[in-house]
Amino acid sequence: MDKISHRFLQVNGLKLHVAEIGSEPAPAMIFLHGFPEIWYTWRHQMIAVANAGFRAIAPDYRGYGLSDPPAEPDKASYDDFVIDIVSILDRLAISKVFVIAKDFGVWVAYSFVILHQEKVAGIVTLGTAFMPPAAYKHHFALPEGFYVARWQEPGRAENDFGRFDVKTVVRNIYILFSRSEMPIADENQEIMDLVEPSTPLPSWFTEEDLATYAALYEKSGFQTALQVPYRSSRLNLGSIEQVPIVKAPTMVIIGEEDYALKVPGVDEYIRSGEVKKYVPNLETIYVPNGSHFVHEQFPDHVNQLILTFLDHNKYAY
């Protein structure tokens, strides 16, 4: 961890935090986090790819971690995040990059990829595969009481989280998202109530890890994080028929116990091969016993999968 350096880049009127490791001439990789994560979620992968001769870059999105919040957090959008990624790469003089993304970071990644295919050498996503917004709306309806639906409601999560200190909120979310069951609350229950105070952390997530996340969310708060991804519309990437094809080589890594596979239609969409209509050059790998945080749970295994993918696709850089 001491080898990972940190800098702040002034882009689009904000000071954004970027963690990085590896030499500048090396092929570059940008890591895009989800929620409740920040750059730190990629610590194991960053060190592994740097040791293999790559340059790893992991930003905190605007309003997350050590990055400045937008002037109006309740108006933050996916568009902002994509523009920031382009600006970060430009500032670092990186013309082509491998993209590694997880959770809602996958939507940021694919939006970037579709709009800037010439900049992309390859894509690895964790936990979900690409689905155009039009296809998502066509296929799925969120169950009543599902955390995503609850947190889309302005004020609902704020009131729920506000009953606890920040460390407890992050702890509860990590516990919830590590389970194989979908986090669904009863009608008169809030999402935070789904975790008993005595519930231990996952075995692979330490108190030190929790303290790191908590300290950064103490700084940033949850305002931007609740806006994006939960309340902001995804980029308009066209209809189901018109969405551009992702041409870059792509790998999806999914934990077999990831609760996201229980969202109605998601597993079928991936296993049936429908996703290949949009991402034809796709390899999907399921990790036995893997959770939503498979890259933190089984870092050595996930690192090896990523390194093998990179080795097979170095020619694209």
PDB file of C-alpha atoms in Angstrom:
ATOM      1  CA  MET A   1       0.000   0.000   0.000  1.00  0.00           C
ATOM      2  CA  ASP A   2       2.902   2.366   0.659  1.00  0.00           C
ATOM      3  CA  LYS A   3       3.848   2.113  -3.017  1.00  0.00           C
ATOM      4  CA  ILE A   4       0.529   3.631  -4.112  1.00  0.00           C
ATOM      5  CA  SER A   5       0.912   7.381  -4.593  1.00  0.00           C
ATOM      6  CA  HIS A   6      -1.767  10.054  -4.543  1.00  0.00           C
ATOM      7  CA  ARG A   7      -2.274  13.272  -6.434  1.00  0.00           C
ATOM      8  CA  PHE A   8      -5.002  15.827  -7.069  1.00  0.00           C
ATOM      9  CA  LEU A   9      -5.905  16.967 -10.559  1.00  0.00           C
ATOM     10  CA  GLN A  10      -7.762  20.184 -11.263  1.00  0.00           C
ATOM     11  CA  VAL A  11     -10.352  19.212 -13.882  1.00  0.00           C
ATOM     12  CA  ASN A  12     -13.725  20.645 -14.822  1.00  0.00           C
ATOM     13  CA  GLY A  13     -13.600  23.147 -11.973  1.00  0.00           C
ATOM     14  CA  LEU A  14     -12.979  20.509  -9.283  1.00  0.00           C
ATOM     15  CA  LYS A  15      -9.964  19.004  -7.528  1.00  0.00           C
ATOM     16  CA  LEU A  16     -10.212  15.247  -8.081  1.00  0.00           C
ATOM     17  CA  HIS A  17      -8.205  12.649  -6.170  1.00  0.00           C
ATOM     18  CA  VAL A  18      -6.326   9.967  -8.108  1.00  0.00           C
ATOM     19  CA  ALA A  19      -4.429   7.027  -6.610  1.00  0.00           C
ATOM     20  CA  GLU A  20      -1.790   5.508  -8.864  1.00  0.00           C
ATOM     21  CA  ILE A  21       1.050   3.019  -9.052  1.00  0.00           C
ATOM     22  CA  GLY A  22       3.362   1.941 -11.863  1.00  0.00           C
ATOM     23  CA  SER A  23       5.665   3.690 -14.290  1.00  0.00           C
ATOM     24  CA  GLU A  24       4.304   6.269 -16.722  1.00  0.00           C
ATOM     25  CA  PRO A  25       5.497   4.625 -19.962  1.00  0.00           C
ATOM     26  CA  ALA A  26       3.705   1.371 -19.045  1.00  0.00           C
ATOM     27  CA  PRO A  27       0.290   0.399 -20.497  1.00  0.00           C
ATOM     28  CA  ALA A  28      -2.328   2.171 -18.384  1.00  0.00           C
ATOM     29  CA  MET A  29      -5.404   0.875 -16.597  1.00  0.00           C
ATOM     30  CA  ILE A  30      -8.113   2.983 -15.030  1.00  0.00           C
ATOM     31  CA  PHE A  31     -10.153   1.488 -12.187  1.00  0.00           C
ATOM     32  CA  LEU A  32     -13.714   2.744 -11.650  1.00  0.00           C
ATOM     33  CA  HIS A  33     -15.348   2.005  -8.308  1.00  0.00           C
ATOM     34  CA  GLY A  34     -18.954   1.445  -7.288  1.00  0.00           C
ATOM     35  CA  PHE A  35     -20.833   2.232  -4.082  1.00  0.00           C
ATOM     36  CA  PRO A  36     -20.079   2.230  -1.155  1.00  0.00           C
ATOM     37  CA  GLU A  37     -16.550   2.133  -2.456  1.00  0.00           C
ATOM     38  CA  ILE A  38     -13.805   4.608  -3.253  1.00  0.00           C
ATOM     39  CA  TRP A  39     -10.371   4.123  -4.877  1.00  0.00           C
ATOM     40  CA  TYR A  40      -9.305   1.919  -1.944  1.00  0.00           C
ATOM     41  CA  THR A  41     -11.520  -0.939  -3.102  1.00  0.00           C
ATOM     42  CA  TRP A  42      -8.959  -1.600  -5.880  1.00  0.00           C
ATOM     43  CA  ARG A  43      -5.904  -1.758  -3.609  1.00  0.00           C
ATOM     44  CA  HIS A  44      -5.186  -5.467  -4.284  1.00  0.00           C
ATOM     45  CA  GLN A  45      -5.663  -5.186  -8.044  1.00  0.00           C
ATOM     46  CA  MET A  46      -3.595  -2.009  -8.386  1.00  0.00           C
ATOM     47  CA  ILE A  47      -0.552  -3.561  -6.754  1.00  0.00           C
ATOM     48  CA  ALA A  48      -0.887  -6.787  -8.756  1.00  0.00           C
ATOM     49  CA  VAL A  49      -1.086  -5.109 -12.167  1.00  0.00           C
ATOM     50  CA  ALA A  50       1.741  -2.693 -11.303  1.00  0.00           C
ATOM     51  CA  ASN A  51       3.941  -5.653 -10.349  1.00  0.00           C
ATOM     52  CA  ALA A  52       3.113  -7.139 -13.767  1.00  0.00           C
ATOM     53  CA  GLY A  53       4.343  -4.017 -15.569  1.00  0.00           C
ATOM     54  CA  PHE A  54       1.194  -1.928 -15.929  1.00  0.00           C
ATOM     55  CA  ARG A  55       0.293   1.544 -14.700  1.00  0.00           C
ATOM     56  CA  ALA A  56      -2.776   1.580 -12.447  1.00  0.00           C
ATOM     57  CA  ILE A  57      -4.921   4.679 -11.924  1.00  0.00           C
ATOM     58  CA  ALA A  58      -7.914   4.773  -9.575  1.00  0.00           C
ATOM     59  CA  PRO A  59      -9.827   8.053  -9.177  1.00  0.00           C
ATOM     60  CA  ASP A  60     -12.451   8.948  -6.615  1.00  0.00           C
ATOM     61  CA  TYR A  61     -15.459  10.263  -8.519  1.00  0.00           C
ATOM     62  CA  ARG A  62     -16.482  13.852  -7.821  1.00  0.00           C
ATOM     63  CA  GLY A  63     -18.222  13.913  -4.439  1.00  0.00           C
ATOM     64  CA  TYR A  64     -16.633  10.605  -3.382  1.00  0.00           C
ATOM     65  CA  GLY A  65     -13.616  10.009  -1.157  1.00  0.00           C
ATOM     66  CA  LEU A  66     -11.027  12.772  -1.335  1.00  0.00           C
ATOM     67  CA  SER A  67     -12.395  14.383  -4.499  1.00  0.00           C
ATOM     68  CA  ASP A  68     -14.230  17.700  -4.338  1.00  0.00           C
ATOM     69  CA  PRO A  69     -18.020  17.566  -4.365  1.00  0.00           C
ATOM     70  CA  PRO A  70     -19.855  19.206  -7.248  1.00  0.00           C
ATOM     71  CA  ALA A  71     -21.355  22.618  -6.552  1.00  0.00           C
ATOM     72  CA  GLU A  72     -24.834  21.092  -6.653  1.00  0.00           C
ATOM     73  CA  PRO A  73     -24.580  17.434  -5.583  1.00  0.00           C
ATOM     74  CA  ASP A  74     -28.274  16.794  -6.190  1.00  0.00           C
ATOM     75  CA  LYS A  75     -27.694  17.589  -9.872  1.00  0.00           C
ATOM     76  CA  ALA A  76     -24.641  15.363 -10.367  1.00  0.00           C
ATOM     77  CA  SER A  77     -24.961  12.955 -13.279  1.00  0.00           C
ATOM     78  CA  TYR A  78     -23.360  10.026 -15.039  1.00  0.00           C
ATOM     79  CA  ASP A  79     -22.408  12.501 -17.770  1.00  0.00           C
ATOM     80  CA  ASP A  80     -20.272  14.391 -15.224  1.00  0.00           C
ATOM     81  CA  PHE A  81     -18.431  11.235 -14.193  1.00  0.00           C
ATOM     82  CA  VAL A  82     -17.701  10.250 -17.800  1.00  0.00           C
ATOM     83  CA  ILE A  83     -16.456  13.736 -18.646  1.00  0.00           C
ATOM     84  CA  ASP A  84     -14.208  13.636 -15.578  1.00  0.00           C
ATOM     85  CA  ILE A  85     -12.690  10.311 -16.673  1.00  0.00           C
ATOM     86  CA  VAL A  86     -11.890  11.753 -20.108  1.00  0.00           C
ATOM     87  CA  SER A  87     -10.368  14.840 -18.495  1.00  0.00           C
ATOM     88  CA  ILE A  88      -8.247  12.790 -16.070  1.00  0.00           C
ATOM     89  CA  LEU A  89      -6.835  10.702 -18.915  1.00  0.00           C
ATOM     90  CA  ASP A  90      -6.122  13.839 -20.937  1.00  0.00           C
ATOM     91  CA  ARG A  91      -4.350  15.489 -18.005  1.00  0.00           C
ATOM     92  CA  LEU A  92      -2.211  12.374 -17.548  1.00  0.00           C
ATOM     93  CA  ALA A  93      -1.468  12.239 -21.305  1.00  0.00           C
ATOM     94  CA  ILE A  94      -2.980   8.752 -21.617  1.00  0.00           C
ATOM     95  CA  SER A  95      -4.379   8.182 -25.094  1.00  0.00           C
ATOM     96  CA  LYS A  96      -5.396   4.541 -24.648  1.00  0.00           C
ATOM     97  CA  VAL A  97      -6.378   2.581 -21.568  1.00  0.00           C
ATOM     98  CA  PHE A  98      -7.693  -0.680 -20.189  1.00  0.00           C
ATOM     99  CA  VAL A  99     -10.872  -0.044 -18.180  1.00  0.00           C
ATOM    100  CA  ILE A 100     -11.661  -2.031 -15.016  1.00  0.00           C
ATOM    101  CA  ALA A 101     -15.010  -1.306 -13.369  1.00  0.00           C
ATOM    102  CA  LYS A 102     -17.404  -2.632 -10.761  1.00  0.00           C
ATOM    103  CA  ASP A 103     -21.022  -2.141  -9.722  1.00  0.00           C
ATOM    104  CA  PHE A 104     -22.417   1.161 -11.058  1.00  0.00           C
ATOM    105  CA  GLY A 105     -18.877   1.942 -12.226  1.00  0.00           C
ATOM    106  CA  VAL A 106     -19.728  -0.458 -15.046  1.00  0.00           C
ATOM    107  CA  TRP A 107     -22.279   2.089 -16.362  1.00  0.00           C
ATOM    108  CA  VAL A 108     -19.662   4.829 -16.174  1.00  0.00           C
ATOM    109  CA  ALA A 109     -17.174   2.561 -17.924  1.00  0.00           C
ATOM    110  CA  TYR A 110     -19.434   1.505 -20.775  1.00  0.00           C
ATOM    111  CA  SER A 111     -20.671   5.041 -21.331  1.00  0.00           C
ATOM    112  CA  PHE A 112     -17.035   6.116 -21.623  1.00  0.00           C
ATOM    113  CA  VAL A 113     -16.238   3.147 -23.868  1.00  0.00           C
ATOM    114  CA  ILE A 114     -19.131   3.728 -26.281  1.00  0.00           C
ATOM    115  CA  LEU A 115     -18.401   7.426 -26.585  1.00  0.00           C
ATOM    116  CA  HIS A 116     -14.604   6.974 -26.858  1.00  0.00           C
ATOM    117  CA  GLN A 117     -13.977   3.528 -28.348  1.00  0.00           C
ATOM    118  CA  GLU A 118     -10.678   4.690 -29.852  1.00  0.00           C
ATOM    119  CA  LYS A 119      -9.289   5.214 -26.339  1.00  0.00           C
ATOM    120  CA  VAL A 120     -10.099   1.695 -25.074  1.00  0.00           C
ATOM    121  CA  ALA A 121      -7.776  -1.332 -25.270  1.00  0.00           C
ATOM    122  CA  GLY A 122     -10.005  -3.671 -23.275  1.00  0.00           C
ATOM    123  CA  ILE A 123     -12.625  -3.828 -20.542  1.00  0.00           C
ATOM    124  CA  VAL A 124     -13.014  -5.912 -17.386  1.00  0.00           C
ATOM    125  CA  THR A 125     -16.194  -5.518 -15.361  1.00  0.00           C
ATOM    126  CA  LEU A 126     -17.070  -7.052 -12.020  1.00  0.00           C
ATOM    127  CA  GLY A 127     -20.544  -7.939 -10.841  1.00  0.00           C
ATOM    128  CA  THR A 128     -22.502  -6.935 -13.912  1.00  0.00           C
ATOM    129  CA  ALA A 129     -22.368  -6.944 -17.679  1.00  0.00           C
ATOM    130  CA  PHE A 130     -23.187  -4.131 -20.054  1.00  0.00           C
ATOM    131  CA  MET A 131     -26.845  -3.438 -20.662  1.00  0.00           C
ATOM    132  CA  PRO A 132     -28.091  -0.363 -22.504  1.00  0.00           C
ATOM    133  CA  PRO A 133     -30.479   1.715 -20.375  1.00  0.00           C
ATOM    134  CA  ALA A 134     -33.264   1.084 -22.879  1.00  0.00           C
ATOM    135  CA  ALA A 135     -32.764  -2.668 -22.540  1.00  0.00           C
ATOM    136  CA  TYR A 136     -32.627  -2.434 -18.739  1.00  0.00           C
ATOM    137  CA  LYS A 137     -35.975  -0.662 -18.619  1.00  0.00           C
ATOM    138  CA  HIS A 138     -37.391  -3.172 -21.083  1.00  0.00           C
ATOM    139  CA  HIS A 139     -36.304  -6.234 -19.080  1.00  0.00           C
ATOM    140  CA  PHE A 140     -36.442  -5.531 -15.371  1.00  0.00           C
ATOM    141  CA  ALA A 141     -38.623  -4.159 -12.616  1.00  0.00           C
ATOM    142  CA  LEU A 142     -37.130  -3.642  -9.180  1.00  0.00           C
ATOM    143  CA  PRO A 143     -38.828  -5.559  -6.355  1.00  0.00           C
ATOM    144  CA  GLU A 144     -40.751  -3.549  -3.761  1.00  0.00           C
ATOM    145  CA  GLY A 145     -38.504  -2.681  -0.823  1.00  0.00           C
ATOM    146  CA  PHE A 146     -35.282  -3.352  -2.766  1.00  0.00           C
ATOM    147  CA  TYR A 147     -32.580  -0.972  -1.569  1.00  0.00           C
ATOM    148  CA  VAL A 148     -32.149   0.616  -5.027  1.00  0.00           C
ATOM    149  CA  ALA A 149     -35.829   1.528  -5.186  1.00  0.00           C
ATOM    150  CA  ARG A 150     -35.765   2.866  -1.617  1.00  0.00           C
ATOM    151  CA  TRP A 151     -32.670   5.001  -2.169  1.00  0.00           C
ATOM    152  CA  GLN A 152     -34.093   6.515  -5.345  1.00  0.00           C
ATOM    153  CA  GLU A 153     -36.630   8.304  -3.148  1.00  0.00           C
ATOM    154  CA  PRO A 154     -35.184  11.708  -2.088  1.00  0.00           C
ATOM    155  CA  GLY A 155     -34.728  11.898   1.671  1.00  0.00           C
ATOM    156  CA  ARG A 156     -35.394   8.206   2.354  1.00  0.00           C
ATOM    157  CA  ALA A 157     -31.776   7.059   2.610  1.00  0.00           C
ATOM    158  CA  GLU A 158     -30.709  10.332   4.234  1.00  0.00           C
ATOM    159  CA  ASN A 159     -33.176   9.763   7.079  1.00  0.00           C
ATOM    160  CA  ASP A 160     -32.244   6.097   7.324  1.00  0.00           C
ATOM    161  CA  PHE A 161     -28.481   6.743   7.381  1.00  0.00           C
ATOM    162  CA  GLY A 162     -28.881   9.734   9.696  1.00  0.00           C
ATOM    163  CA  ARG A 163     -29.834   7.468  12.599  1.00  0.00           C
ATOM    164  CA  PHE A 164     -26.270   6.111  12.693  1.00  0.00           C
ATOM    165  CA  ASP A 165     -22.679   7.290  12.535  1.00  0.00           C
ATOM    166  CA  VAL A 166     -20.934   7.041   9.159  1.00  0.00           C
ATOM    167  CA  LYS A 167     -18.840   4.030  10.154  1.00  0.00           C
ATOM    168  CA  THR A 168     -21.968   2.051  11.049  1.00  0.00           C
ATOM    169  CA  VAL A 169     -23.632   2.954   7.744  1.00  0.00           C
ATOM    170  CA  VAL A 170     -20.627   1.750   5.717  1.00  0.00           C
ATOM    171  CA  ARG A 171     -20.354  -1.365   7.883  1.00  0.00           C
ATOM    172  CA  ASN A 172     -24.007  -2.227   7.370  1.00  0.00           C
ATOM    173  CA  ILE A 173     -23.846  -1.726   3.618  1.00  0.00           C
ATOM    174  CA  TYR A 174     -20.766  -3.934   3.291  1.00  0.00           C
ATOM    175  CA  ILE A 175     -22.463  -6.660   5.309  1.00  0.00           C
ATOM    176  CA  LEU A 176     -25.700  -6.393   3.311  1.00  0.00           C
ATOM    177  CA  PHE A 177     -24.013  -6.374  -0.079  1.00  0.00           C
ATOM    178  CA  SER A 178     -21.811  -9.349   0.876  1.00  0.00           C
ATOM    179  CA  ARG A 179     -24.826 -11.601   1.300  1.00  0.00           C
ATOM    180  CA  SER A 180     -26.354 -13.738  -1.418  1.00  0.00           C
ATOM    181  CA  GLU A 181     -29.866 -12.474  -0.651  1.00  0.00           C
ATOM    182  CA  MET A 182     -31.159  -9.285  -2.220  1.00  0.00           C
ATOM    183  CA  PRO A 183     -31.370  -6.447   0.357  1.00  0.00           C
ATOM    184  CA  ILE A 184     -35.152  -6.015   0.506  1.00  0.00           C
ATOM    185  CA  ALA A 185     -36.930  -4.289   3.395  1.00  0.00           C
ATOM    186  CA  ASP A 186     -40.491  -4.840   4.558  1.00  0.00           C
ATOM    187  CA  GLU A 187     -43.028  -2.066   4.126  1.00  0.00           C
ATOM    188  CA  ASN A 188     -42.428  -0.551   7.570  1.00  0.00           C
ATOM    189  CA  GLN A 189     -38.705  -1.301   7.679  1.00  0.00           C
ATOM    190  CA  GLU A 190     -35.659   0.651   6.505  1.00  0.00           C
ATOM    191  CA  ILE A 191     -32.629  -0.814   4.749  1.00  0.00           C
ATOM    192  CA  MET A 192     -30.284  -0.197   7.687  1.00  0.00           C
ATOM    193  CA  ASP A 193     -32.623  -2.271   9.867  1.00  0.00           C
ATOM    194  CA  LEU A 194     -31.740  -5.373   7.842  1.00  0.00           C
ATOM    195  CA  VAL A 195     -28.425  -5.687   9.731  1.00  0.00           C
ATOM    196  CA  GLU A 196     -28.326  -6.655  13.393  1.00  0.00           C
ATOM    197  CA  PRO A 197     -25.743  -4.651  15.382  1.00  0.00           C
ATOM    198  CA  SER A 198     -24.002  -7.868  16.454  1.00  0.00           C
ATOM    199  CA  THR A 199     -23.455  -9.081  12.882  1.00  0.00           C
ATOM    200  CA  PRO A 200     -19.710  -9.509  12.190  1.00  0.00           C
ATOM    201  CA  LEU A 201     -17.933  -8.072   9.202  1.00  0.00           C
ATOM    202  CA  PRO A 202     -17.153 -10.444   6.323  1.00  0.00           C
ATOM    203  CA  SER A 203     -13.988 -12.385   7.130  1.00  0.00           C
ATOM    204  CA  TRP A 204     -12.055 -10.756   4.274  1.00  0.00           C
ATOM    205  CA  PHE A 205     -12.972  -7.178   5.307  1.00  0.00           C
ATOM    206  CA  THR A 206     -10.964  -5.903   8.270  1.00  0.00           C
ATOM    207  CA  GLU A 207     -11.650  -3.252  10.856  1.00  0.00           C
ATOM    208  CA  GLU A 208      -8.794  -1.299   9.278  1.00  0.00           C
ATOM    209  CA  ASP A 209     -10.539  -1.486   5.902  1.00  0.00           C
ATOM    210  CA  LEU A 210     -13.771  -0.272   7.484  1.00  0.00           C
ATOM    211  CA  ALA A 211     -11.975   2.594   9.214  1.00  0.00           C
ATOM    212  CA  THR A 212     -10.441   3.673   5.880  1.00  0.00           C
ATOM    213  CA  TYR A 213     -13.811   3.760   4.128  1.00  0.00           C
ATOM    214  CA  ALA A 214     -15.505   5.449   7.072  1.00  0.00           C
ATOM    215  CA  ALA A 215     -12.895   8.222   7.286  1.00  0.00           C
ATOM    216  CA  LEU A 216     -13.384   9.063   3.622  1.00  0.00           C
ATOM    217  CA  TYR A 217     -17.184   9.051   3.843  1.00  0.00           C
ATOM    218  CA  GLU A 218     -16.893  11.261   6.929  1.00  0.00           C
ATOM    219  CA  LYS A 219     -15.266  13.750   4.587  1.00  0.00           C
ATOM    220  CA  SER A 220     -17.501  13.346   1.545  1.00  0.00           C
ATOM    221  CA  GLY A 221     -20.837  12.420   3.093  1.00  0.00           C
ATOM    222  CA  PHE A 222     -23.381  10.503   1.036  1.00  0.00           C
ATOM    223  CA  GLN A 223     -25.064  13.306  -0.887  1.00  0.00           C
ATOM    224  CA  THR A 224     -23.335  12.799  -4.240  1.00  0.00           C
ATOM    225  CA  ALA A 225     -23.222   9.017  -3.757  1.00  0.00           C
ATOM    226  CA  LEU A 226     -26.997   8.873  -3.422  1.00  0.00           C
ATOM    227  CA  GLN A 227     -27.483  11.070  -6.475  1.00  0.00           C
ATOM    228  CA  VAL A 228     -25.166   8.958  -8.633  1.00  0.00           C
ATOM    229  CA  PRO A 229     -25.978   6.147  -9.070  1.00  0.00           C
ATOM    230  CA  TYR A 230     -29.432   6.014  -7.498  1.00  0.00           C
ATOM    231  CA  ARG A 231     -31.185   9.200  -8.617  1.00  0.00           C
ATOM    232  CA  SER A 232     -29.425  10.202 -11.815  1.00  0.00           C
ATOM    233  CA  SER A 233     -30.503   8.986 -15.237  1.00  0.00           C
ATOM    234  CA  ARG A 234     -27.929   6.964 -17.097  1.00  0.00           C
ATOM    235  CA  LEU A 235     -26.537   8.348 -20.304  1.00  0.00           C
ATOM    236  CA  ASN A 236     -28.843   8.104 -23.293  1.00  0.00           C
ATOM    237  CA  LEU A 237     -27.061   5.492 -25.379  1.00  0.00           C
ATOM    238  CA  GLY A 238     -29.912   4.914 -27.814  1.00  0.00           C
ATOM    239  CA  SER A 239     -32.680   2.388 -28.186  1.00  0.00           C
ATOM    240  CA  ILE A 240     -32.218  -1.362 -27.855  1.00  0.00           C
ATOM    241  CA  GLU A 241     -31.873  -1.593 -31.628  1.00  0.00           C
ATOM    242  CA  GLN A 242     -29.604   1.414 -32.131  1.00  0.00           C
ATOM    243  CA  VAL A 243     -27.104   1.209 -29.260  1.00  0.00           C
ATOM    244  CA  PRO A 244     -23.511   1.083 -30.557  1.00  0.00           C
ATOM    245  CA  ILE A 245     -21.654  -2.207 -30.355  1.00  0.00           C
ATOM    246  CA  VAL A 246     -18.762  -2.400 -27.892  1.00  0.00           C
ATOM    247  CA  LYS A 247     -15.862  -3.584 -30.043  1.00  0.00           C
ATOM    248  CA  ALA A 248     -13.096  -3.921 -27.452  1.00  0.00           C
ATOM    249  CA  PRO A 249     -12.238  -7.303 -25.899  1.00  0.00           C
ATOM    250  CA  THR A 250     -14.244  -7.659 -22.707  1.00  0.00           C
ATOM    251  CA  MET A 251     -14.341  -9.900 -19.652  1.00  0.00           C
ATOM    252  CA  VAL A 252     -17.024 -10.036 -16.961  1.00  0.00           C
ATOM    253  CA  ILE A 253     -16.187 -11.541 -13.562  1.00  0.00           C
ATOM    254  CA  ILE A 254     -19.170 -12.412 -11.388  1.00  0.00           C
ATOM    255  CA  GLY A 255     -19.359 -14.020  -7.964  1.00  0.00           C
ATOM    256  CA  GLU A 256     -21.831 -16.895  -8.046  1.00  0.00           C
ATOM    257  CA  GLU A 257     -23.252 -15.681  -4.713  1.00  0.00           C
ATOM    258  CA  ASP A 258     -23.591 -12.052  -5.814  1.00  0.00           C
ATOM    259  CA  TYR A 259     -27.061 -10.849  -4.817  1.00  0.00           C
ATOM    260  CA  ALA A 260     -27.254  -8.841  -8.057  1.00  0.00           C
ATOM    261  CA  LEU A 261     -27.795 -12.103  -9.952  1.00  0.00           C
ATOM    262  CA  LYS A 262     -31.088 -12.454  -8.053  1.00  0.00           C
ATOM    263  CA  VAL A 263     -32.515  -9.296  -9.623  1.00  0.00           C
ATOM    264  CA  PRO A 264     -35.182 -10.772 -11.915  1.00  0.00           C
ATOM    265  CA  GLY A 265     -33.848 -11.259 -15.429  1.00  0.00           C
ATOM    266  CA  VAL A 266     -30.187 -10.379 -14.779  1.00  0.00           C
ATOM    267  CA  ASP A 267     -28.726 -13.893 -14.652  1.00  0.00           C
ATOM    268  CA  GLU A 268     -30.758 -14.996 -17.664  1.00  0.00           C
ATOM    269  CA  TYR A 269     -29.636 -11.949 -19.651  1.00  0.00           C
ATOM    270  CA  ILE A 270     -25.994 -12.904 -19.090  1.00  0.00           C
ATOM    271  CA  ARG A 271     -26.185 -16.705 -19.310  1.00  0.00           C
ATOM    272  CA  SER A 272     -28.450 -16.708 -22.382  1.00  0.00           C
ATOM    273  CA  GLY A 273     -25.861 -14.733 -24.305  1.00  0.00           C
ATOM    274  CA  GLU A 274     -28.213 -11.826 -24.984  1.00  0.00           C
ATOM    275  CA  VAL A 275     -25.522  -9.485 -23.693  1.00  0.00           C
ATOM    276  CA  LYS A 276     -23.375 -10.466 -26.686  1.00  0.00           C
ATOM    277  CA  LYS A 277     -25.718  -8.527 -28.947  1.00  0.00           C
ATOM    278  CA  TYR A 278     -24.041  -5.436 -27.520  1.00  0.00           C
ATOM    279  CA  VAL A 279     -20.644  -6.844 -26.484  1.00  0.00           C
ATOM    280  CA  PRO A 280     -19.770  -9.606 -28.965  1.00  0.00           C
ATOM    281  CA  ASN A 281     -16.137 -10.074 -27.877  1.00  0.00           C
ATOM    282  CA  LEU A 282     -17.114 -11.115 -24.343  1.00  0.00           C
ATOM    283  CA  GLU A 283     -15.861 -13.755 -21.919  1.00  0.00           C
ATOM    284  CA  THR A 284     -17.874 -14.361 -18.736  1.00  0.00           C
ATOM    285  CA  ILE A 285     -16.337 -16.009 -15.684  1.00  0.00           C
ATOM    286  CA  TYR A 286     -18.269 -17.027 -12.568  1.00  0.00           C
ATOM    287  CA  VAL A 287     -16.331 -17.292  -9.301  1.00  0.00           C
ATOM    288  CA  PRO A 288     -17.632 -20.007  -6.924  1.00  0.00           C
ATOM    289  CA  ASN A 289     -18.713 -18.604  -3.537  1.00  0.00           C
ATOM    290  CA  GLY A 290     -17.941 -15.106  -4.773  1.00  0.00           C
ATOM    291  CA  SER A 291     -19.946 -12.207  -3.375  1.00  0.00           C
ATOM    292  CA  HIS A 292     -20.710  -8.731  -4.708  1.00  0.00           C
ATOM    293  CA  PHE A 293     -17.194  -7.779  -3.545  1.00  0.00           C
ATOM    294  CA  VAL A 294     -15.465 -10.715  -5.225  1.00  0.00           C
ATOM    295  CA  HIS A 295     -12.325  -8.665  -5.954  1.00  0.00           C
ATOM    296  CA  GLU A 296     -11.817  -7.957  -2.249  1.00  0.00           C
ATOM    297  CA  GLN A 297     -13.004 -11.397  -1.143  1.00  0.00           C
ATOM    298  CA  PHE A 298     -10.744 -13.394  -3.493  1.00  0.00           C
ATOM    299  CA  PRO A 299      -8.117 -10.883  -4.617  1.00  0.00           C
ATOM    300  CA  ASP A 300      -5.507 -13.401  -5.770  1.00  0.00           C
ATOM    301  CA  HIS A 301      -7.977 -15.236  -7.995  1.00  0.00           C
ATOM    302  CA  VAL A 302      -9.453 -12.067  -9.481  1.00  0.00           C
ATOM    303  CA  ASN A 303      -5.983 -10.604  -9.990  1.00  0.00           C
ATOM    304  CA  GLN A 304      -4.939 -13.677 -11.955  1.00  0.00           C
ATOM    305  CA  LEU A 305      -8.046 -13.473 -14.137  1.00  0.00           C
ATOM    306  CA  ILE A 306      -7.334  -9.812 -14.887  1.00  0.00           C
ATOM    307  CA  LEU A 307      -3.643 -10.440 -15.604  1.00  0.00           C
ATOM    308  CA  THR A 308      -4.472 -13.300 -17.959  1.00  0.00           C
ATOM    309  CA  PHE A 309      -6.929 -11.047 -19.797  1.00  0.00           C
ATOM    310  CA  LEU A 310      -4.311  -8.310 -20.066  1.00  0.00           C
ATOM    311  CA  ASP A 311      -1.693 -10.743 -21.333  1.00  0.00           C
ATOM    312  CA  HIS A 312      -4.080 -11.954 -24.060  1.00  0.00           C
ATOM    313  CA  ASN A 313      -4.964  -8.417 -25.144  1.00  0.00           C
ATOM    314  CA  LYS A 314      -1.712  -6.483 -24.889  1.00  0.00           C
ATOM    315  CA  TYR A 315      -1.717  -6.213 -28.675  1.00  0.00           C
ATOM    316  CA  ALA A 316      -4.766  -3.901 -28.441  1.00  0.00           C
ATOM    317  CA  TYR A 317      -2.883  -1.266 -26.443  1.00  0.00           C
TER     318      TYR A 317
END
